[in-house]
């Protein structure tokens, strides 16, 4: 139980995939035009993350080291397709709103990253909570971004009008707004880190090692 | 057994079982997914042609309809006419048609919407299925303010205007353009006109058959 | 011909893959510190996306559609792309060592570049033919290269600028990308 809580805390706050690890940028920026879409994408990713973490943890002793990355990709792609079917069948509005970004969850760095760095080395239950924590952390980040963009860009939150229509700045719902809002959120976080005496956020900035390490570098790992 | 062969076999096994699992889930969710698809279509029809009870897809000669519409001045590269649903009331009489049109000349490309047209040629409603216009400008096309202008008007042709709009006549009805989004307005008006022409074609053919 | 040109311009500029569709952001933000590496990444992406578009389009229309297995598209496409990247790498290493030296380090990064899978899925969604898919893939990849090279050029220049401490690093790069996205919005309405 303690370990489960520790995993949740780790995913949501300590190693928040978006703000701290800077992973999964594409859906973060693309699907956060409104709070509802942000929550939808976050929860869909969480579901895929939990399912794939559980399956990979269960099969961790069976999957040969040499072909583990292709095996993970197959498992993740399967889970994504299953979730897509379920959304089409029972929540079509979310499926329509997120469109192509649902199949693209397959290449979301967070999922392969967790498979590689956690689920492949730990038992099923902790892996489940790791997936849940990371997924919720991602959801929180997407919801924040979605809420800011919807509020500034359309003047509403979850469809309820807060700012009169004449004062909304529609650039925030458009593509550039996504970059600006994320830039400000990361800057705020840098400010907090600086206050605590830590270095500013670098993310996968630079050599992209943050990304490659976690996404798995198929070449090296297949040949290893 | 060589190691790489064993690895390959395990990977194969994982892939095959994934495929089988997917096939299973695909079959299980097939019915509900088809149901959602039908429900979506029904809802789109109801939104524009509320007086009908049931809607059935009409089998019509799409190529001939397209050339008829082109003859009247709207080419297929400007507007494509998709499926036509025939709306019937409880007694099984046709009350009107729901025509799906896709004008491709919006600011953000294709806009897909349905137009409901009653038997006498009155537009009963317009509802957008998919639109990718600029938020705050072209996106205003998807508001009741704009779409409502088409409803309950019987005319042969719509045109957009940037000044005070006049009374609609049998020949021509004016639509207030969305300010700052003339291209979107033009595409929408053209789409509705194409639907009216398609309706002409459908009803004209029935008349000649009788 | 006119249609192909429209697809190419549309995918390269109007619907720029990074700046308006948000695909391939990881390499866009990660490998854009120097113009030379950005150009190398761009070239590798052009190479892989063009081939991948052709392969996935062929497999979709040739195998998945006739066998009624279109629901397997995600899993098949990602495997094809992963295998293709490996294969391209091996072929380049053997046949064109000079090109391999130039692009080699970027190739493994591309498997997880969602632009590749994104283009493959979009081609299928839009029901493009083989030729159109390849043109769309090439256009998308050229658009990616244009964006990443411009961003790298700007980043080289802002390196020594006086930036508010909180905005150093990632935030200023995101702001730059946002301004570029505004510039690219000017292309909307071109087609």
Coordinates of C-alpha atoms in Angstrom, one line a residue:
Chain A
X1 CA 0.0 0.0 0.0
X2 CA 2.8 2.4 0.9
X3 CA 4.6 1.5 -2.3
X4 CA 1.4 2.2 -4.3
X5 CA 1.0 5.6 -2.7
X6 CA 4.7 6.4 -3.3
X7 CA 4.2 5.5 -7.0
X8 CA 1.2 7.7 -7.3
X9 CA 3.1 10.6 -5.7
X10 CA 6.1 10.0 -7.9
X11 CA 4.0 10.1 -11.1
X12 CA 1.8 13.0 -10.3
X13 CA 4.3 15.4 -8.6
X14 CA 7.9 14.2 -8.3
X15 CA 8.4 12.9 -11.8
X16 CA 5.5 14.5 -13.6
X17 CA 5.9 13.3 -17.2
X18 CA 5.0 16.6 -18.8
X19 CA 6.5 19.3 -16.5
X20 CA 9.5 17.4 -15.1
X21 CA 10.4 14.8 -17.7
X22 CA 9.1 16.7 -20.7
X23 CA 7.8 13.6 -22.4
X24 CA 4.8 13.2 -24.7
X25 CA 4.9 16.7 -26.0
X26 CA 2.8 16.1 -29.2
X27 CA -0.5 15.1 -27.6
X28 CA 0.2 17.7 -24.8
X29 CA 0.1 20.5 -27.2
X30 CA -2.2 19.1 -29.9
X31 CA -5.2 18.0 -27.8
X32 CA -5.5 20.7 -25.2
X33 CA -7.7 23.2 -27.1
X34 CA -10.2 22.8 -24.3
X35 CA -10.3 21.4 -20.7
X36 CA -12.6 18.5 -21.7
X37 CA -10.3 17.4 -24.5
X38 CA -7.3 17.6 -22.2
X39 CA -9.0 15.4 -19.6
X40 CA -10.1 13.0 -22.3
X41 CA -6.7 12.6 -23.8
X42 CA -5.1 12.3 -20.3
X43 CA -7.5 9.6 -19.1
X44 CA -7.2 7.7 -22.4
X45 CA -3.4 7.7 -22.1
X46 CA -3.7 6.7 -18.5
X47 CA -5.8 3.7 -19.4
X48 CA -3.3 2.6 -22.1
X49 CA -0.4 3.1 -19.7
X50 CA -2.0 1.0 -16.9
X51 CA -3.0 -1.8 -19.3
X52 CA 0.4 -1.9 -21.0
X53 CA 2.3 -1.6 -17.8
X54 CA 0.4 -4.5 -16.3
X55 CA 0.8 -6.8 -19.3
X56 CA 4.5 -6.0 -19.7
X57 CA 5.1 -6.5 -16.0
X58 CA 3.2 -9.9 -16.1
X59 CA 5.3 -11.0 -19.1
X60 CA 8.6 -9.5 -18.0
X61 CA 10.3 -12.8 -17.4
X62 CA 9.0 -14.2 -20.6
X63 CA 10.1 -11.5 -23.0
X64 CA 13.7 -12.0 -24.2
X65 CA 16.0 -9.1 -23.6
X66 CA 17.1 -9.0 -27.2
X67 CA 13.7 -8.3 -28.7
X68 CA 12.1 -6.5 -25.8
X69 CA 11.5 -3.1 -27.5
X70 CA 9.7 -4.6 -30.5
X71 CA 7.7 -6.7 -28.1
X72 CA 6.8 -3.6 -26.0
X73 CA 5.7 -1.8 -29.2
X74 CA 3.4 -4.7 -30.2
X75 CA 1.9 -4.8 -26.7
X76 CA 1.4 -1.0 -26.5
X77 CA -0.1 -0.9 -30.0
X78 CA -2.5 -3.7 -29.1
X79 CA -3.6 -1.9 -26.0
X80 CA -4.1 1.4 -27.9
X81 CA -6.2 -0.3 -30.6
X82 CA -8.3 -2.0 -27.9
X83 CA -8.9 1.3 -26.1
X84 CA -9.7 2.9 -29.5
X85 CA -12.4 0.3 -30.2
X86 CA -13.9 0.8 -26.7
X87 CA -14.0 4.6 -27.2
X88 CA -15.6 4.2 -30.6
X89 CA -18.2 1.9 -29.1
X90 CA -19.0 3.6 -25.9
X91 CA -17.6 7.2 -25.9
X92 CA -17.7 8.3 -29.6
X93 CA -17.6 12.0 -28.8
X94 CA -14.2 11.7 -27.2
X95 CA -13.0 9.6 -30.1
X96 CA -14.2 12.2 -32.6
X97 CA -12.6 15.1 -30.6
X98 CA -9.2 13.4 -30.3
X99 CA -9.1 11.8 -33.8
X100 CA -5.7 10.8 -35.0
X101 CA -4.0 11.4 -31.7
X102 CA -5.5 8.2 -30.3
X103 CA -3.6 5.8 -32.5
X104 CA -0.6 8.1 -32.0
X105 CA -0.6 7.2 -28.3
X106 CA 1.5 4.3 -29.5
X107 CA 4.5 6.5 -30.1
X108 CA 4.0 8.5 -26.9
X109 CA 7.4 8.4 -25.2
X110 CA 5.8 8.1 -21.7
X111 CA 4.4 4.7 -22.4
X112 CA 7.4 3.0 -23.8
X113 CA 9.5 5.0 -21.3
X114 CA 7.6 3.5 -18.3
X115 CA 7.6 0.0 -19.9
X116 CA 11.4 0.2 -20.3
X117 CA 12.3 1.9 -17.0
X118 CA 9.7 0.5 -14.6
X119 CA 7.3 -2.3 -15.7
X120 CA 10.1 -4.4 -17.2
X121 CA 11.7 -4.7 -13.8
X122 CA 8.9 -4.7 -11.3
X123 CA 5.9 -6.9 -10.3
X124 CA 2.4 -6.4 -11.6
X125 CA 0.8 -4.4 -8.8
X126 CA 3.5 -1.7 -8.4
X127 CA 3.6 -1.4 -12.2
X128 CA -0.1 -0.8 -12.2
X129 CA 0.2 2.0 -9.7
X130 CA 3.2 3.4 -11.6
X131 CA 1.1 3.5 -14.7
X132 CA -1.8 5.1 -12.8
X133 CA 0.4 7.7 -11.2
X134 CA 2.2 8.7 -14.4
X135 CA -1.1 8.7 -16.3
X136 CA -2.7 10.9 -13.7
X137 CA 0.3 13.2 -13.7
X138 CA -0.1 13.5 -17.5
X139 CA -3.8 14.1 -17.1
X140 CA -3.2 16.9 -14.5
X141 CA -0.7 18.6 -16.9
X142 CA -3.0 18.3 -19.9
X143 CA -6.0 19.6 -17.8
X144 CA -4.0 22.6 -16.7
X145 CA -3.0 23.4 -20.2
X146 CA -6.4 22.8 -21.5
X147 CA -8.1 24.9 -18.8
X148 CA -5.7 27.9 -19.5
X149 CA -6.2 27.7 -23.2
X150 CA -9.9 27.4 -23.1
X151 CA -10.2 30.2 -20.6
X152 CA -8.0 32.6 -22.5
X153 CA -8.9 31.6 -26.0
X154 CA -12.7 31.0 -25.8
X155 CA -13.5 32.6 -22.4
X156 CA -15.1 29.4 -21.1
X157 CA -14.2 26.5 -18.8
X158 CA -15.8 23.2 -19.5
X159 CA -18.2 25.1 -21.8
X160 CA -19.3 27.6 -19.1
X161 CA -18.7 31.2 -20.0
X162 CA -16.5 33.0 -17.6
X163 CA -15.0 35.8 -19.7
X164 CA -17.4 37.7 -22.1
X165 CA -16.9 36.6 -25.7
X166 CA -15.6 40.0 -26.8
X167 CA -12.5 39.6 -24.5
X168 CA -11.4 36.2 -25.5
X169 CA -8.1 35.9 -27.4
X170 CA -8.6 33.2 -30.0
X171 CA -4.9 32.8 -30.7
X172 CA -4.7 30.7 -27.5
X173 CA -7.0 28.0 -29.0
X174 CA -4.9 28.0 -32.1
X175 CA -1.6 26.2 -32.6
X176 CA 0.7 29.1 -31.4
X177 CA -1.2 29.5 -28.2
X178 CA -0.3 25.9 -27.2
X179 CA 3.4 26.8 -27.3
X180 CA 2.9 30.1 -25.4
X181 CA 0.9 28.6 -22.6
X182 CA 3.3 25.6 -22.1
X183 CA 6.2 28.1 -22.2
X184 CA 4.6 30.1 -19.4
X185 CA 3.8 27.0 -17.3
X186 CA 7.4 25.7 -17.6
X187 CA 8.7 29.2 -16.7
X188 CA 6.5 29.2 -13.6
X189 CA 7.9 25.9 -12.7
X190 CA 11.4 27.1 -13.3
X191 CA 10.7 30.0 -10.9
X192 CA 9.6 27.6 -8.2
X193 CA 12.6 25.4 -8.8
X194 CA 14.9 28.4 -8.6
X195 CA 13.3 29.4 -5.3
X196 CA 14.2 26.0 -4.0
X197 CA 17.7 26.4 -5.4
X198 CA 17.4 23.9 -8.2
X199 CA 18.6 24.3 -11.8
X200 CA 16.1 25.5 -14.4
X201 CA 14.2 22.9 -16.5
X202 CA 16.2 21.6 -19.4
X203 CA 13.9 18.8 -20.5
X204 CA 15.1 16.7 -23.4
X205 CA 16.6 20.0 -24.6
X206 CA 20.1 19.5 -26.1
X207 CA 21.1 16.0 -27.0
X208 CA 17.6 14.5 -26.7
X209 CA 19.1 11.9 -24.5
X210 CA 16.1 12.3 -22.1
X211 CA 13.9 11.1 -25.0
X212 CA 16.1 8.4 -26.5
X213 CA 16.9 6.8 -23.1
X214 CA 13.3 6.6 -22.1
X215 CA 11.8 5.9 -25.5
X216 CA 14.2 3.1 -26.0
X217 CA 16.7 3.2 -28.8
X218 CA 15.7 0.3 -30.9
X219 CA 19.0 -0.1 -32.6
X220 CA 21.2 -0.5 -29.6
X221 CA 18.7 -2.5 -27.6
X222 CA 17.9 -5.0 -30.3
X223 CA 21.5 -5.6 -31.0
X224 CA 22.5 -5.7 -27.4
Chain B
X1 CA 17.9 -23.9 -30.4
X2 CA 19.9 -20.8 -31.4
X3 CA 19.1 -17.8 -29.2
X4 CA 18.0 -15.5 -32.0
X5 CA 15.5 -18.2 -33.2
X6 CA 14.0 -18.5 -29.7
X7 CA 13.8 -14.7 -29.4
X8 CA 12.1 -14.5 -32.8
X9 CA 9.6 -17.2 -31.9
X10 CA 8.6 -15.5 -28.6
X11 CA 8.2 -12.2 -30.4
X12 CA 6.1 -14.0 -33.0
X13 CA 4.0 -15.6 -30.3
X14 CA 3.4 -12.2 -28.7
X15 CA 2.4 -10.7 -32.0
X16 CA 0.1 -13.5 -32.9
X17 CA -1.7 -13.5 -29.6
X18 CA -2.0 -9.7 -29.8
X19 CA -3.6 -10.1 -33.2
X20 CA -6.0 -12.7 -32.0
X21 CA -6.9 -10.6 -28.9
X22 CA -7.6 -7.6 -31.2
X23 CA -9.7 -9.7 -33.5
X24 CA -11.8 -10.9 -30.5
X25 CA -12.3 -7.3 -29.2
X26 CA -13.0 -6.1 -32.7
X27 CA -15.8 -8.6 -33.0
X28 CA -17.2 -7.9 -29.5
X29 CA -17.3 -4.2 -30.1
X30 CA -18.5 -4.4 -33.7
X31 CA -22.2 -4.2 -32.9
X32 CA -22.0 -1.2 -30.4
X33 CA -19.7 0.6 -32.8
X34 CA -22.0 0.2 -35.7
X35 CA -24.9 1.3 -33.5
X36 CA -23.0 4.5 -32.6
X37 CA -22.4 5.2 -36.2
X38 CA -26.1 4.8 -37.0
X39 CA -27.1 6.9 -34.0
X40 CA -24.8 9.7 -35.1
X41 CA -26.3 9.7 -38.6
X42 CA -29.8 9.7 -37.1
X43 CA -29.0 12.6 -34.8
X44 CA -27.5 14.5 -37.7
X45 CA -30.7 13.9 -39.7
X46 CA -33.0 14.8 -36.9
X47 CA -31.2 18.1 -36.4
X48 CA -32.1 19.3 -39.8
X49 CA -35.3 17.5 -40.7
X50 CA -37.2 17.1 -37.5
X51 CA -40.6 16.4 -39.1
X52 CA -39.6 12.9 -40.2
X53 CA -39.6 9.8 -38.0
X54 CA -37.3 7.4 -39.9
X55 CA -34.5 8.0 -42.3
X56 CA -33.3 5.6 -44.9
X57 CA -30.4 6.0 -47.3
X58 CA -31.5 6.9 -50.8
X59 CA -29.9 5.0 -53.7
X60 CA -29.4 7.6 -56.4
X61 CA -27.1 8.1 -59.4
X62 CA -24.4 10.2 -57.8
X63 CA -22.6 10.8 -61.1
X64 CA -25.7 12.0 -62.9
X65 CA -26.5 14.3 -60.0
X66 CA -23.0 15.7 -60.0
X67 CA -23.2 16.5 -63.7
X68 CA -26.7 18.1 -63.2
X69 CA -25.2 20.3 -60.4
X70 CA -22.2 21.1 -62.6
X71 CA -24.6 22.1 -65.4
X72 CA -26.0 24.7 -63.0
X73 CA -22.6 26.1 -62.3
X74 CA -21.1 24.3 -59.2
X75 CA -18.3 21.9 -60.1
X76 CA -17.5 18.7 -58.1
X77 CA -14.2 20.2 -57.2
X78 CA -16.0 23.0 -55.4
X79 CA -18.7 21.0 -53.6
X80 CA -19.1 17.2 -53.4
X81 CA -22.5 15.8 -52.7
X82 CA -22.4 12.7 -50.4
X83 CA -25.1 10.5 -49.1
X84 CA -28.8 11.4 -49.4
X85 CA -31.2 10.2 -46.6
X86 CA -34.9 10.1 -47.3
X87 CA -36.9 11.2 -44.3
X88 CA -40.3 9.5 -43.9
X89 CA -43.1 10.2 -41.4
X90 CA -44.9 7.6 -39.3
X91 CA -47.2 6.8 -42.2
X92 CA -44.2 6.0 -44.4
X93 CA -44.7 9.1 -46.6
X94 CA -41.6 11.0 -47.7
X95 CA -41.5 14.4 -46.0
X96 CA -38.1 15.5 -47.3
X97 CA -34.4 14.7 -47.8
X98 CA -31.2 15.1 -45.8
X99 CA -28.4 15.8 -48.2
X100 CA -24.7 15.7 -47.0
X101 CA -22.5 18.2 -48.8
X102 CA -18.8 18.9 -48.5
X103 CA -17.7 22.3 -50.0
X104 CA -13.9 22.1 -50.3
X105 CA -13.2 25.9 -50.5
X106 CA -13.4 26.8 -46.8
X107 CA -10.5 28.7 -45.3
X108 CA -9.3 25.5 -43.6
X109 CA -10.3 23.2 -46.4
X110 CA -13.3 20.9 -46.4
X111 CA -16.5 21.7 -44.4
X112 CA -18.9 18.8 -44.2
X113 CA -22.5 19.5 -43.3
X114 CA -26.1 18.2 -43.8
X115 CA -28.9 20.2 -45.3
X116 CA -32.5 19.2 -44.7
X117 CA -35.0 20.0 -47.5
X118 CA -38.7 19.5 -47.3
X119 CA -40.7 18.1 -50.2
X120 CA -41.7 21.6 -51.4
X121 CA -38.1 22.8 -51.5
X122 CA -38.0 24.6 -48.2
X123 CA -34.8 24.3 -46.4
X124 CA -35.6 22.9 -42.9
X125 CA -32.2 23.2 -41.4
X126 CA -28.4 23.0 -41.8
X127 CA -26.1 21.2 -39.4
X128 CA -22.3 21.0 -39.5
X129 CA -20.6 17.6 -39.2
X130 CA -17.0 18.6 -39.4
X131 CA -15.3 22.0 -39.8
X132 CA -11.7 23.2 -39.4
X133 CA -12.0 26.9 -39.8
X134 CA -10.3 29.6 -37.8
X135 CA -11.6 29.9 -34.2
X136 CA -13.4 33.1 -33.5
X137 CA -13.8 33.9 -37.3
X138 CA -14.8 31.1 -39.6
X139 CA -15.8 28.8 -36.7
X140 CA -18.8 31.2 -36.2
X141 CA -20.3 29.3 -39.1
X142 CA -21.1 26.6 -36.6
X143 CA -23.5 28.8 -34.6
X144 CA -27.3 28.9 -34.5
X145 CA -27.1 32.6 -35.5
X146 CA -25.5 31.8 -38.9
X147 CA -27.1 28.4 -39.6
X148 CA -30.5 29.6 -38.6
X149 CA -30.5 32.0 -41.5
X150 CA -31.0 29.1 -43.9
X151 CA -33.9 27.5 -42.0
X152 CA -37.5 27.8 -43.2
X153 CA -36.7 29.6 -46.4
X154 CA -38.0 28.4 -49.8
X155 CA -35.8 29.7 -52.6
X156 CA -33.9 28.5 -55.6
X157 CA -30.6 30.1 -54.6
X158 CA -28.8 31.7 -51.6
X159 CA -26.3 34.5 -51.9
X160 CA -24.3 36.1 -49.2
X161 CA -24.4 39.9 -48.5
X162 CA -22.3 42.2 -46.4
X163 CA -25.1 44.8 -46.1
X164 CA -28.6 44.7 -44.8
X165 CA -30.2 41.6 -46.1
X166 CA -33.4 41.9 -48.1
X167 CA -36.6 39.8 -48.0
X168 CA -36.1 36.3 -49.4
X169 CA -37.9 35.6 -52.7
X170 CA -38.7 32.4 -54.6
X171 CA -35.6 33.1 -56.7
X172 CA -33.1 34.4 -54.3
X173 CA -32.5 34.7 -50.6
X174 CA -29.7 36.6 -48.9
X175 CA -27.6 35.4 -46.0
X176 CA -25.6 37.8 -43.7
X177 CA -21.9 37.0 -44.2
X178 CA -19.8 36.2 -41.1
X179 CA -17.7 39.2 -40.5
X180 CA -14.1 38.5 -41.2
X181 CA -14.9 35.1 -42.7
X182 CA -16.2 35.8 -46.2
X183 CA -14.5 32.7 -47.6
X184 CA -16.2 30.4 -45.1
X185 CA -19.5 32.1 -45.8
X186 CA -19.1 31.6 -49.5
X187 CA -18.2 27.9 -49.1
X188 CA -21.3 27.4 -46.8
X189 CA -23.6 29.2 -49.2
X190 CA -22.3 27.2 -52.1
X191 CA -22.7 24.0 -50.3
X192 CA -26.4 24.8 -49.5
X193 CA -27.0 25.7 -53.1
X194 CA -25.5 22.5 -54.3
X195 CA -27.8 20.6 -51.9
X196 CA -30.8 22.6 -53.4
X197 CA -29.7 21.6 -56.9
X198 CA -29.3 18.0 -55.8
X199 CA -32.8 18.2 -54.5
X200 CA -34.0 19.6 -57.8
X201 CA -32.3 16.7 -59.6
X202 CA -33.9 14.1 -57.2
X203 CA -37.4 15.5 -57.4
X204 CA -37.2 16.3 -61.1
X205 CA -36.3 12.8 -61.9
X206 CA -39.2 11.4 -59.9
X207 CA -41.6 13.7 -61.7
X208 CA -40.4 12.6 -65.1
X209 CA -40.7 8.9 -64.1
X210 CA -44.3 9.3 -63.2
Chain C
X1 CA -0.9 17.2 -61.3
X2 CA -2.5 20.2 -59.9
X3 CA -3.9 18.1 -57.1
X4 CA -0.5 16.6 -56.3
X5 CA 1.0 20.1 -56.1
X6 CA -1.8 21.2 -53.7
X7 CA -1.2 18.2 -51.5
X8 CA 2.6 18.9 -51.4
X9 CA 2.2 22.7 -50.6
X10 CA -0.6 21.9 -48.2
X11 CA 1.4 19.4 -46.2
X12 CA 4.7 21.3 -46.3
X13 CA 3.5 24.8 -45.5
X14 CA -0.2 25.3 -44.7
X15 CA -0.7 22.3 -42.4
X16 CA 2.9 22.2 -41.3
X17 CA 3.4 19.0 -39.4
X18 CA 5.2 20.5 -36.4
X19 CA 3.7 23.9 -36.1
X20 CA 0.1 23.3 -36.8
X21 CA -0.4 19.5 -36.3
X22 CA 2.0 19.0 -33.4
X23 CA 3.6 15.9 -34.7
X24 CA 7.3 15.2 -34.3
X25 CA 7.8 17.7 -31.5
X26 CA 10.4 15.6 -29.6
X27 CA 13.1 15.9 -32.3
X28 CA 11.8 19.4 -33.2
X29 CA 12.6 20.7 -29.7
X30 CA 15.4 18.2 -28.9
X31 CA 17.6 18.3 -32.0
X32 CA 17.4 21.9 -32.9
X33 CA 20.3 23.4 -31.1
X34 CA 22.6 23.6 -34.1
X35 CA 21.6 24.2 -37.7
X36 CA 23.9 21.4 -39.0
X37 CA 22.4 18.7 -36.8
X38 CA 18.9 20.1 -37.5
X39 CA 19.5 19.8 -41.2
X40 CA 20.8 16.2 -40.7
X41 CA 17.7 15.2 -38.8
X42 CA 15.6 16.8 -41.5
X43 CA 17.2 14.9 -44.2
X44 CA 16.8 11.6 -42.3
X45 CA 13.2 12.4 -41.7
X46 CA 12.6 13.2 -45.4
X47 CA 14.2 9.9 -46.3
X48 CA 12.3 7.7 -43.9
X49 CA 8.9 9.4 -44.2
X50 CA 8.9 9.2 -48.0
X51 CA 9.7 5.5 -48.0
X52 CA 7.4 4.7 -45.0
X53 CA 4.5 6.4 -46.8
X54 CA 5.0 4.3 -49.8
X55 CA 5.4 1.0 -47.8
X56 CA 2.4 1.6 -45.5
X57 CA 0.2 2.7 -48.4
X58 CA 1.1 -0.5 -50.3
X59 CA 0.6 -2.7 -47.3
X60 CA -2.7 -1.1 -46.5
X61 CA -4.3 -1.4 -49.9
X62 CA -2.5 -4.6 -50.9
X63 CA -2.8 -6.7 -47.7
X64 CA -5.0 -5.2 -45.0
X65 CA -8.0 -4.1 -47.2
X66 CA -8.3 -7.4 -49.2
X67 CA -8.1 -9.4 -46.0
X68 CA -10.5 -7.1 -44.1
X69 CA -7.9 -6.5 -41.4
X70 CA -7.9 -2.8 -41.5
X71 CA -8.4 -2.7 -37.7
X72 CA -4.9 -3.9 -37.3
X73 CA -3.5 -0.8 -39.0
X74 CA -1.9 0.9 -36.0
X75 CA 0.0 -2.2 -34.9
X76 CA 1.1 -3.1 -38.5
X77 CA 2.2 0.4 -39.3
X78 CA 4.3 0.8 -36.2
X79 CA 6.0 -2.5 -36.8
X80 CA 6.6 -1.7 -40.5
X81 CA 8.1 1.6 -39.6
X82 CA 10.4 0.1 -36.9
X83 CA 11.5 -2.6 -39.3
X84 CA 11.9 -0.1 -42.1
X85 CA 14.2 2.2 -40.0
X86 CA 16.4 -0.8 -39.1
X87 CA 16.5 -1.9 -42.7
X88 CA 17.3 1.5 -44.1
X89 CA 20.1 1.8 -41.6
X90 CA 21.6 -1.5 -42.6
X91 CA 21.3 -0.8 -46.3
X92 CA 22.8 2.7 -45.9
X93 CA 25.7 1.3 -43.8
X94 CA 26.6 -1.3 -46.6
X95 CA 25.7 0.6 -49.8
X96 CA 26.2 4.4 -49.1
X97 CA 28.6 4.7 -46.1
X98 CA 28.9 8.5 -46.7
X99 CA 25.2 9.0 -46.4
X100 CA 25.2 6.7 -43.4
X101 CA 27.8 8.7 -41.6
X102 CA 25.7 11.8 -42.2
X103 CA 22.3 10.4 -41.2
X104 CA 23.2 7.3 -39.1
X105 CA 22.9 8.9 -35.6
X106 CA 19.4 10.3 -36.4
X107 CA 17.8 7.2 -37.8
X108 CA 17.1 5.3 -34.6
X109 CA 15.4 8.4 -33.2
X110 CA 12.9 8.4 -36.0
X111 CA 11.0 5.2 -35.0
X112 CA 9.5 7.2 -32.1
X113 CA 8.9 10.3 -34.2
X114 CA 5.2 10.4 -34.3
X115 CA 5.2 12.3 -37.6
X116 CA 6.1 9.1 -39.4
X117 CA 3.1 7.1 -38.0
X118 CA 1.0 10.2 -38.2
X119 CA 1.5 10.6 -41.9
X120 CA 0.9 6.9 -42.5
X121 CA -2.5 7.1 -40.6
X122 CA -3.5 10.4 -42.3
X123 CA -2.8 8.9 -45.7
X124 CA -5.2 6.1 -45.0
X125 CA -7.8 8.3 -43.5
X126 CA -7.8 10.6 -46.5
X127 CA -7.9 7.6 -48.8
X128 CA -4.9 8.7 -50.8
X129 CA -3.5 6.6 -53.6
X130 CA 0.1 5.4 -53.6
X131 CA 1.3 8.4 -55.5
X132 CA -0.6 10.9 -53.4
X133 CA 0.6 9.2 -50.2
X134 CA 4.2 9.5 -51.3
X135 CA 3.7 13.2 -52.3
X136 CA 2.0 13.9 -49.0
X137 CA 4.8 12.1 -47.1
X138 CA 7.5 14.0 -48.9
X139 CA 5.7 17.3 -48.4
X140 CA 5.2 16.7 -44.7
X141 CA 8.8 15.8 -44.2
X142 CA 10.0 18.9 -46.2
X143 CA 7.8 21.0 -43.9
X144 CA 9.4 19.4 -40.9
X145 CA 12.9 20.1 -42.2
X146 CA 12.0 23.7 -43.0
X147 CA 10.6 24.2 -39.5
X148 CA 13.5 22.5 -37.6
X149 CA 16.2 24.3 -39.6
X150 CA 14.6 27.7 -39.0
X151 CA 14.2 27.0 -35.3
X152 CA 17.8 25.9 -35.0
X153 CA 18.9 29.1 -36.8
X154 CA 17.0 31.2 -34.3
X155 CA 18.2 29.2 -31.3
X156 CA 21.8 29.7 -32.4
X157 CA 21.2 33.5 -32.3
X158 CA 19.3 33.7 -29.1
X159 CA 21.9 31.6 -27.3
X160 CA 23.8 34.7 -26.0
X161 CA 20.8 36.9 -25.6
X162 CA 19.7 38.2 -22.2
X163 CA 16.7 36.2 -21.3
X164 CA 14.7 36.3 -18.1
X165 CA 16.1 33.5 -15.9
X166 CA 12.8 31.6 -15.6
X167 CA 12.5 31.6 -19.4
X168 CA 16.0 30.2 -20.0
X169 CA 16.1 26.8 -21.7
X170 CA 12.8 25.2 -22.8
X171 CA 10.4 28.1 -22.3
X172 CA 12.1 30.5 -24.7
X173 CA 12.3 27.7 -27.3
X174 CA 8.6 27.1 -26.9
X175 CA 7.9 30.9 -27.3
X176 CA 10.1 30.9 -30.4
X177 CA 8.1 27.9 -31.8
X178 CA 4.9 29.7 -31.0
X179 CA 6.0 32.8 -32.9
X180 CA 7.0 30.6 -35.8
X181 CA 3.6 29.0 -35.7
X182 CA 2.0 32.4 -36.0
X183 CA 4.2 33.1 -39.1
X184 CA 3.2 29.8 -40.6
X185 CA -0.5 30.6 -40.0
X186 CA 0.0 33.2 -42.8
X187 CA 0.1 30.3 -45.2
X188 CA -3.5 29.3 -44.4
X189 CA -5.8 30.3 -47.3
X190 CA -3.0 29.9 -49.8
X191 CA -4.7 26.8 -51.3

